Amino acid sequence: MERRPGVPRLLREINDRAALELLLASGPLTRGQIGELTGLSKVTASQTLARLEGRGLVEVAGEQAGGRGPNAALYGIISSSAYVAGLDVGPEFVTTAIADIHGEIVAEVKVAPNGHDDPVALVHSAVVKACRSAKVALSKLRAVVIGTPGVVDPRSGDVRFSFDLPGWHEGIHERLARDLRRDVKIENDVNLVALAERTLGAARDADDFVLLWVGRGIGLGVVLGGRLHRGRSGSAGEIGYLPVPGVPLAEDVRAVPGRLPSLAGGLQSLVSAEAVAELAETYGFSGGSAAECVAAAVKAGERGEPLLNEIAGRLALGVASVCVVLDPGLVVLAGEVSQAGGSALTSRIEEAVARMCPIRPQVVPTAVAGNPVLRGAVLAALDQAREEIFAS
């Protein structure tokens, strides 16, 4: 008879993973409930829980009153069994969140660069401060995910270029991993917002959608078949470069050592925060940020409609171009300017797109509260940490 020594171990790993995934999704359960929901026998469920308790992942979290018999023990994931860090790195602040294995945020810290040009020193300081605030040892972090503006090379994991973060370049990814002594992932910030939207927001469980970020700059997160589409070089979604009618083309978009590519021209020149603020002034809305001007236009009712129509028409150029290629069905608007416009802006974009092309996607505002880049970074770190625990 052929011996297959790996099979029992594989079955144990499968059973452990099934139980952990169930407890993370459902919360504390009895041994009987775990067996029923996973299809494990009572004996196998007991053995699985014993292994997970031995690994420091599961504990008795309470009791459930039974009928005539004794109360049944409730088993739950130990919150402190693993932690993750998510970071939103921008030109003005670095915001770091520490979350436990359940995704509960236990600390959030914002720090200013204060002249620190070295990304590694800046991230190290931010993570250490957040861990100290959470009273969590740095060694307890299972995953670190950093959201940054710019193009992230999916092959090397490095930022290829970023206008807002010129100090982030090739080699930073490796240096960060070496400094923090653990795997570090750098991800485009708008991609992380798309991840947060699919998990928590308006695109929850949508397999195909795009997220259009309109704020200081403009970017696009693309989700196809339930997965982020980054493209070969990580440049998928750099919609600011999209050529549009009536706008000069950028003269030279090549990134070369010592010089960042030009952002003059393209859709960016029509709908960036700076462009929206300038446009708002011509319609009599001025004195604040682009988002404040758009919010004032919404509040102004009929007087603000011409400005909203113009902004919607400009954004529709980009949305229509994306839709005739990808046909996503759902477009989510996020970013400060988009949030300020709300449904008054999204409904106008939907109508304008329908006039431009044969596809009419649903256009909706974001439903993710708080800092969406940070939320996405934490979610990505949780996925990574949980996968590591499941596979260990």
mmCIF file with all atom_site columns, C-alpha atoms in Angstrom, residues 86-220:
data_model
loop_
_atom_site.group_PDB
_atom_site.id
_atom_site.type_symbol
_atom_site.label_atom_id
_atom_site.label_alt_id
_atom_site.label_comp_id
_atom_site.label_asym_id
_atom_site.label_entity_id
_atom_site.label_seq_id
_atom_site.pdbx_PDB_ins_code
_atom_site.Cartn_x
_atom_site.Cartn_y
_atom_site.Cartn_z
_atom_site.occupancy
_atom_site.B_iso_or_equiv
_atom_site.pdbx_formal_charge
_atom_site.auth_seq_id
_atom_site.auth_comp_id
_atom_site.auth_asym_id
_atom_site.auth_atom_id
_atom_site.pdbx_PDB_model_num
ATOM 1   C CA . GLY A 1 86  ? -1.237  50.576 7.252   1.00 0.00 ? 86  GLY A CA 1
ATOM 2   C CA . LEU A 1 87  ? 0.270   53.882 6.158   1.00 0.00 ? 87  LEU A CA 1
ATOM 3   C CA . ASP A 1 88  ? -0.945  56.792 4.039   1.00 0.00 ? 88  ASP A CA 1
ATOM 4   C CA . VAL A 1 89  ? 2.141   58.674 2.909   1.00 0.00 ? 89  VAL A CA 1
ATOM 5   C CA . GLY A 1 90  ? 1.575   62.126 1.429   1.00 0.00 ? 90  GLY A CA 1
ATOM 6   C CA . PRO A 1 91  ? 3.690   65.230 0.895   1.00 0.00 ? 91  PRO A CA 1
ATOM 7   C CA . GLU A 1 92  ? 2.453   66.897 4.099   1.00 0.00 ? 92  GLU A CA 1
ATOM 8   C CA . PHE A 1 93  ? 1.706   64.074 6.523   1.00 0.00 ? 93  PHE A CA 1
ATOM 9   C CA . VAL A 1 94  ? 2.256   60.383 7.128   1.00 0.00 ? 94  VAL A CA 1
ATOM 10  C CA . THR A 1 95  ? -0.710  58.722 8.817   1.00 0.00 ? 95  THR A CA 1
ATOM 11  C CA . THR A 1 96  ? -0.207  55.277 10.359  1.00 0.00 ? 96  THR A CA 1
ATOM 12  C CA . ALA A 1 97  ? -2.823  52.913 11.732  1.00 0.00 ? 97  ALA A CA 1
ATOM 13  C CA . ILE A 1 98  ? -2.196  49.783 13.779  1.00 0.00 ? 98  ILE A CA 1
ATOM 14  C CA . ALA A 1 99  ? -4.945  47.145 13.635  1.00 0.00 ? 99  ALA A CA 1
ATOM 15  C CA . ASP A 1 100 ? -5.390  43.785 15.321  1.00 0.00 ? 100 ASP A CA 1
ATOM 16  C CA . ILE A 1 101 ? -6.127  40.591 13.410  1.00 0.00 ? 101 ILE A CA 1
ATOM 17  C CA . HIS A 1 102 ? -9.858  41.386 13.480  1.00 0.00 ? 102 HIS A CA 1
ATOM 18  C CA . GLY A 1 103 ? -9.228  44.698 11.716  1.00 0.00 ? 103 GLY A CA 1
ATOM 19  C CA . GLU A 1 104 ? -9.964  46.783 14.802  1.00 0.00 ? 104 GLU A CA 1
ATOM 20  C CA . ILE A 1 105 ? -7.887  49.994 14.745  1.00 0.00 ? 105 ILE A CA 1
ATOM 21  C CA . VAL A 1 106 ? -6.023  50.206 18.052  1.00 0.00 ? 106 VAL A CA 1
ATOM 22  C CA . ALA A 1 107 ? -3.963  53.321 17.268  1.00 0.00 ? 107 ALA A CA 1
ATOM 23  C CA . GLU A 1 108 ? -3.757  55.992 14.599  1.00 0.00 ? 108 GLU A CA 1
ATOM 24  C CA . VAL A 1 109 ? -0.911  58.509 14.491  1.00 0.00 ? 109 VAL A CA 1
ATOM 25  C CA . LYS A 1 110 ? -0.220  61.388 12.107  1.00 0.00 ? 110 LYS A CA 1
ATOM 26  C CA . VAL A 1 111 ? 3.278   62.818 11.778  1.00 0.00 ? 111 VAL A CA 1
ATOM 27  C CA . ALA A 1 112 ? 4.766   65.576 9.636   1.00 0.00 ? 112 ALA A CA 1
ATOM 28  C CA . PRO A 1 113 ? 8.005   64.963 7.704   1.00 0.00 ? 113 PRO A CA 1
ATOM 29  C CA . ASN A 1 114 ? 9.626   67.989 9.370   1.00 0.00 ? 114 ASN A CA 1
ATOM 30  C CA . GLY A 1 115 ? 12.415  68.086 6.838   1.00 0.00 ? 115 GLY A CA 1
ATOM 31  C CA . HIS A 1 116 ? 13.035  64.322 6.766   1.00 0.00 ? 116 HIS A CA 1
ATOM 32  C CA . ASP A 1 117 ? 13.920  63.597 3.159   1.00 0.00 ? 117 ASP A CA 1
ATOM 33  C CA . ASP A 1 118 ? 14.761  59.939 3.738   1.00 0.00 ? 118 ASP A CA 1
ATOM 34  C CA . PRO A 1 119 ? 11.611  57.818 3.236   1.00 0.00 ? 119 PRO A CA 1
ATOM 35  C CA . VAL A 1 120 ? 13.031  54.959 5.315   1.00 0.00 ? 120 VAL A CA 1
ATOM 36  C CA . ALA A 1 121 ? 13.677  57.139 8.365   1.00 0.00 ? 121 ALA A CA 1
ATOM 37  C CA . LEU A 1 122 ? 10.255  58.771 7.975   1.00 0.00 ? 122 LEU A CA 1
ATOM 38  C CA . VAL A 1 123 ? 8.355   55.488 7.745   1.00 0.00 ? 123 VAL A CA 1
ATOM 39  C CA . HIS A 1 124 ? 10.366  53.948 10.575  1.00 0.00 ? 124 HIS A CA 1
ATOM 40  C CA . SER A 1 125 ? 9.573   56.893 12.855  1.00 0.00 ? 125 SER A CA 1
ATOM 41  C CA . ALA A 1 126 ? 5.877   56.800 11.940  1.00 0.00 ? 126 ALA A CA 1
ATOM 42  C CA . VAL A 1 127 ? 5.530   53.046 12.526  1.00 0.00 ? 127 VAL A CA 1
ATOM 43  C CA . VAL A 1 128 ? 7.438   53.134 15.823  1.00 0.00 ? 128 VAL A CA 1
ATOM 44  C CA . LYS A 1 129 ? 5.275   56.015 17.114  1.00 0.00 ? 129 LYS A CA 1
ATOM 45  C CA . ALA A 1 130 ? 2.092   54.209 16.116  1.00 0.00 ? 130 ALA A CA 1
ATOM 46  C CA . CYS A 1 131 ? 3.254   50.967 17.761  1.00 0.00 ? 131 CYS A CA 1
ATOM 47  C CA . ARG A 1 132 ? 4.156   52.866 20.901  1.00 0.00 ? 132 ARG A CA 1
ATOM 48  C CA . SER A 1 133 ? 0.714   54.486 20.948  1.00 0.00 ? 133 SER A CA 1
ATOM 49  C CA . ALA A 1 134 ? -0.938  51.074 20.490  1.00 0.00 ? 134 ALA A CA 1
ATOM 50  C CA . LYS A 1 135 ? 1.396   49.470 23.067  1.00 0.00 ? 135 LYS A CA 1
ATOM 51  C CA . VAL A 1 136 ? 2.285   46.860 20.476  1.00 0.00 ? 136 VAL A CA 1
ATOM 52  C CA . ALA A 1 137 ? 5.830   45.612 19.933  1.00 0.00 ? 137 ALA A CA 1
ATOM 53  C CA . LEU A 1 138 ? 7.188   46.170 16.439  1.00 0.00 ? 138 LEU A CA 1
ATOM 54  C CA . SER A 1 139 ? 7.937   42.443 16.279  1.00 0.00 ? 139 SER A CA 1
ATOM 55  C CA . LYS A 1 140 ? 4.192   41.698 16.549  1.00 0.00 ? 140 LYS A CA 1
ATOM 56  C CA . LEU A 1 141 ? 3.484   43.291 13.152  1.00 0.00 ? 141 LEU A CA 1
ATOM 57  C CA . ARG A 1 142 ? 2.709   40.612 10.586  1.00 0.00 ? 142 ARG A CA 1
ATOM 58  C CA . ALA A 1 143 ? 2.381   42.973 7.617   1.00 0.00 ? 143 ALA A CA 1
ATOM 59  C CA . VAL A 1 144 ? 3.044   46.592 6.640   1.00 0.00 ? 144 VAL A CA 1
ATOM 60  C CA . VAL A 1 145 ? 1.325   48.189 3.638   1.00 0.00 ? 145 VAL A CA 1
ATOM 61  C CA . ILE A 1 146 ? 2.156   51.722 2.514   1.00 0.00 ? 146 ILE A CA 1
ATOM 62  C CA . GLY A 1 147 ? -0.065  53.807 0.243   1.00 0.00 ? 147 GLY A CA 1
ATOM 63  C CA . THR A 1 148 ? 1.688   56.469 -1.843  1.00 0.00 ? 148 THR A CA 1
ATOM 64  C CA . PRO A 1 149 ? 0.801   58.664 -4.808  1.00 0.00 ? 149 PRO A CA 1
ATOM 65  C CA . GLY A 1 150 ? 2.581   57.786 -8.034  1.00 0.00 ? 150 GLY A CA 1
ATOM 66  C CA . VAL A 1 151 ? 3.336   54.701 -10.085 1.00 0.00 ? 151 VAL A CA 1
ATOM 67  C CA . VAL A 1 152 ? 4.409   51.561 -8.202  1.00 0.00 ? 152 VAL A CA 1
ATOM 68  C CA . ASP A 1 153 ? 6.242   48.925 -10.229 1.00 0.00 ? 153 ASP A CA 1
ATOM 69  C CA . PRO A 1 154 ? 4.471   45.594 -9.515  1.00 0.00 ? 154 PRO A CA 1
ATOM 70  C CA . ARG A 1 155 ? 7.667   43.670 -10.285 1.00 0.00 ? 155 ARG A CA 1
ATOM 71  C CA . SER A 1 156 ? 10.114  45.460 -7.995  1.00 0.00 ? 156 SER A CA 1
ATOM 72  C CA . GLY A 1 157 ? 7.612   46.880 -5.498  1.00 0.00 ? 157 GLY A CA 1
ATOM 73  C CA . ASP A 1 158 ? 9.272   50.305 -5.773  1.00 0.00 ? 158 ASP A CA 1
ATOM 74  C CA . VAL A 1 159 ? 7.762   53.679 -6.610  1.00 0.00 ? 159 VAL A CA 1
ATOM 75  C CA . ARG A 1 160 ? 8.829   54.391 -10.187 1.00 0.00 ? 160 ARG A CA 1
ATOM 76  C CA . PHE A 1 161 ? 8.025   58.062 -9.883  1.00 0.00 ? 161 PHE A CA 1
ATOM 77  C CA . SER A 1 162 ? 5.833   60.353 -7.816  1.00 0.00 ? 162 SER A CA 1
ATOM 78  C CA . PHE A 1 163 ? 5.452   64.099 -8.233  1.00 0.00 ? 163 PHE A CA 1
ATOM 79  C CA . ASP A 1 164 ? 4.530   64.522 -4.584  1.00 0.00 ? 164 ASP A CA 1
ATOM 80  C CA . LEU A 1 165 ? 7.248   62.224 -3.214  1.00 0.00 ? 165 LEU A CA 1
ATOM 81  C CA . PRO A 1 166 ? 10.433  62.773 -5.231  1.00 0.00 ? 166 PRO A CA 1
ATOM 82  C CA . GLY A 1 167 ? 12.531  61.014 -2.576  1.00 0.00 ? 167 GLY A CA 1
ATOM 83  C CA . TRP A 1 168 ? 10.772  57.698 -3.201  1.00 0.00 ? 168 TRP A CA 1
ATOM 84  C CA . HIS A 1 169 ? 12.702  55.829 -5.853  1.00 0.00 ? 169 HIS A CA 1
ATOM 85  C CA . GLU A 1 170 ? 14.157  52.461 -6.778  1.00 0.00 ? 170 GLU A CA 1
ATOM 86  C CA . GLY A 1 171 ? 15.686  50.653 -3.832  1.00 0.00 ? 171 GLY A CA 1
ATOM 87  C CA . ILE A 1 172 ? 13.422  52.173 -1.159  1.00 0.00 ? 172 ILE A CA 1
ATOM 88  C CA . HIS A 1 173 ? 11.243  49.058 -0.979  1.00 0.00 ? 173 HIS A CA 1
ATOM 89  C CA . GLU A 1 174 ? 14.184  46.812 -0.151  1.00 0.00 ? 174 GLU A CA 1
ATOM 90  C CA . ARG A 1 175 ? 15.582  49.306 2.355   1.00 0.00 ? 175 ARG A CA 1
ATOM 91  C CA . LEU A 1 176 ? 12.225  49.560 4.131   1.00 0.00 ? 176 LEU A CA 1
ATOM 92  C CA . ALA A 1 177 ? 11.932  45.769 4.434   1.00 0.00 ? 177 ALA A CA 1
ATOM 93  C CA . ARG A 1 178 ? 15.461  45.555 5.783   1.00 0.00 ? 178 ARG A CA 1
ATOM 94  C CA . ASP A 1 179 ? 14.894  48.393 8.254   1.00 0.00 ? 179 ASP A CA 1
ATOM 95  C CA . LEU A 1 180 ? 11.577  47.056 9.609   1.00 0.00 ? 180 LEU A CA 1
ATOM 96  C CA . ARG A 1 181 ? 12.785  43.425 9.394   1.00 0.00 ? 181 ARG A CA 1
ATOM 97  C CA . ARG A 1 182 ? 9.618   42.201 7.710   1.00 0.00 ? 182 ARG A CA 1
ATOM 98  C CA . ASP A 1 183 ? 7.919   42.179 4.353   1.00 0.00 ? 183 ASP A CA 1
ATOM 99  C CA . VAL A 1 184 ? 6.696   45.626 3.296   1.00 0.00 ? 184 VAL A CA 1
ATOM 100 C CA . LYS A 1 185 ? 4.325   46.341 0.449   1.00 0.00 ? 185 LYS A CA 1
ATOM 101 C CA . ILE A 1 186 ? 4.059   49.699 -1.313  1.00 0.00 ? 186 ILE A CA 1
ATOM 102 C CA . GLU A 1 187 ? 0.816   50.289 -3.218  1.00 0.00 ? 187 GLU A CA 1
ATOM 103 C CA . ASN A 1 188 ? -0.623  53.155 -5.254  1.00 0.00 ? 188 ASN A CA 1
ATOM 104 C CA . ASP A 1 189 ? -2.950  55.171 -3.020  1.00 0.00 ? 189 ASP A CA 1
ATOM 105 C CA . VAL A 1 190 ? -5.924  55.176 -5.427  1.00 0.00 ? 190 VAL A CA 1
ATOM 106 C CA . ASN A 1 191 ? -5.655  51.393 -5.795  1.00 0.00 ? 191 ASN A CA 1
ATOM 107 C CA . LEU A 1 192 ? -5.969  51.117 -2.015  1.00 0.00 ? 192 LEU A CA 1
ATOM 108 C CA . VAL A 1 193 ? -9.045  53.359 -2.081  1.00 0.00 ? 193 VAL A CA 1
ATOM 109 C CA . ALA A 1 194 ? -10.583 50.996 -4.654  1.00 0.00 ? 194 ALA A CA 1
ATOM 110 C CA . LEU A 1 195 ? -9.833  48.069 -2.348  1.00 0.00 ? 195 LEU A CA 1
ATOM 111 C CA . ALA A 1 196 ? -11.523 49.869 0.558   1.00 0.00 ? 196 ALA A CA 1
ATOM 112 C CA . GLU A 1 197 ? -14.523 50.702 -1.631  1.00 0.00 ? 197 GLU A CA 1
ATOM 113 C CA . ARG A 1 198 ? -14.984 47.090 -2.682  1.00 0.00 ? 198 ARG A CA 1
ATOM 114 C CA . THR A 1 199 ? -14.731 45.824 0.892   1.00 0.00 ? 199 THR A CA 1
ATOM 115 C CA . LEU A 1 200 ? -16.575 48.543 2.802   1.00 0.00 ? 200 LEU A CA 1
ATOM 116 C CA . GLY A 1 201 ? -18.211 50.968 0.409   1.00 0.00 ? 201 GLY A CA 1
ATOM 117 C CA . ALA A 1 202 ? -20.332 51.550 -2.652  1.00 0.00 ? 202 ALA A CA 1
ATOM 118 C CA . ALA A 1 203 ? -18.635 48.809 -4.702  1.00 0.00 ? 203 ALA A CA 1
ATOM 119 C CA . ARG A 1 204 ? -19.037 46.135 -2.044  1.00 0.00 ? 204 ARG A CA 1
ATOM 120 C CA . ASP A 1 205 ? -18.669 42.734 -3.684  1.00 0.00 ? 205 ASP A CA 1
ATOM 121 C CA . ALA A 1 206 ? -18.678 44.263 -7.206  1.00 0.00 ? 206 ALA A CA 1
ATOM 122 C CA . ASP A 1 207 ? -16.421 42.237 -9.489  1.00 0.00 ? 207 ASP A CA 1
ATOM 123 C CA . ASP A 1 208 ? -16.002 44.934 -12.157 1.00 0.00 ? 208 ASP A CA 1
ATOM 124 C CA . PHE A 1 209 ? -15.824 48.650 -11.363 1.00 0.00 ? 209 PHE A CA 1
ATOM 125 C CA . VAL A 1 210 ? -13.581 51.674 -11.584 1.00 0.00 ? 210 VAL A CA 1
ATOM 126 C CA . LEU A 1 211 ? -12.927 54.286 -8.933  1.00 0.00 ? 211 LEU A CA 1
ATOM 127 C CA . LEU A 1 212 ? -12.204 57.820 -10.087 1.00 0.00 ? 212 LEU A CA 1
ATOM 128 C CA . TRP A 1 213 ? -10.285 59.904 -7.555  1.00 0.00 ? 213 TRP A CA 1
ATOM 129 C CA . VAL A 1 214 ? -10.630 63.664 -7.948  1.00 0.00 ? 214 VAL A CA 1
ATOM 130 C CA . GLY A 1 215 ? -8.672  65.707 -5.461  1.00 0.00 ? 215 GLY A CA 1
ATOM 131 C CA . ARG A 1 216 ? -5.327  67.473 -5.640  1.00 0.00 ? 216 ARG A CA 1
ATOM 132 C CA . GLY A 1 217 ? -4.709  65.224 -8.637  1.00 0.00 ? 217 GLY A CA 1
ATOM 133 C CA . ILE A 1 218 ? -6.738  62.669 -10.526 1.00 0.00 ? 218 ILE A CA 1
ATOM 134 C CA . GLY A 1 219 ? -6.338  58.904 -10.616 1.00 0.00 ? 219 GLY A CA 1
ATOM 135 C CA . LEU A 1 220 ? -8.220  55.731 -11.451 1.00 0.00 ? 220 LEU A CA 1
#
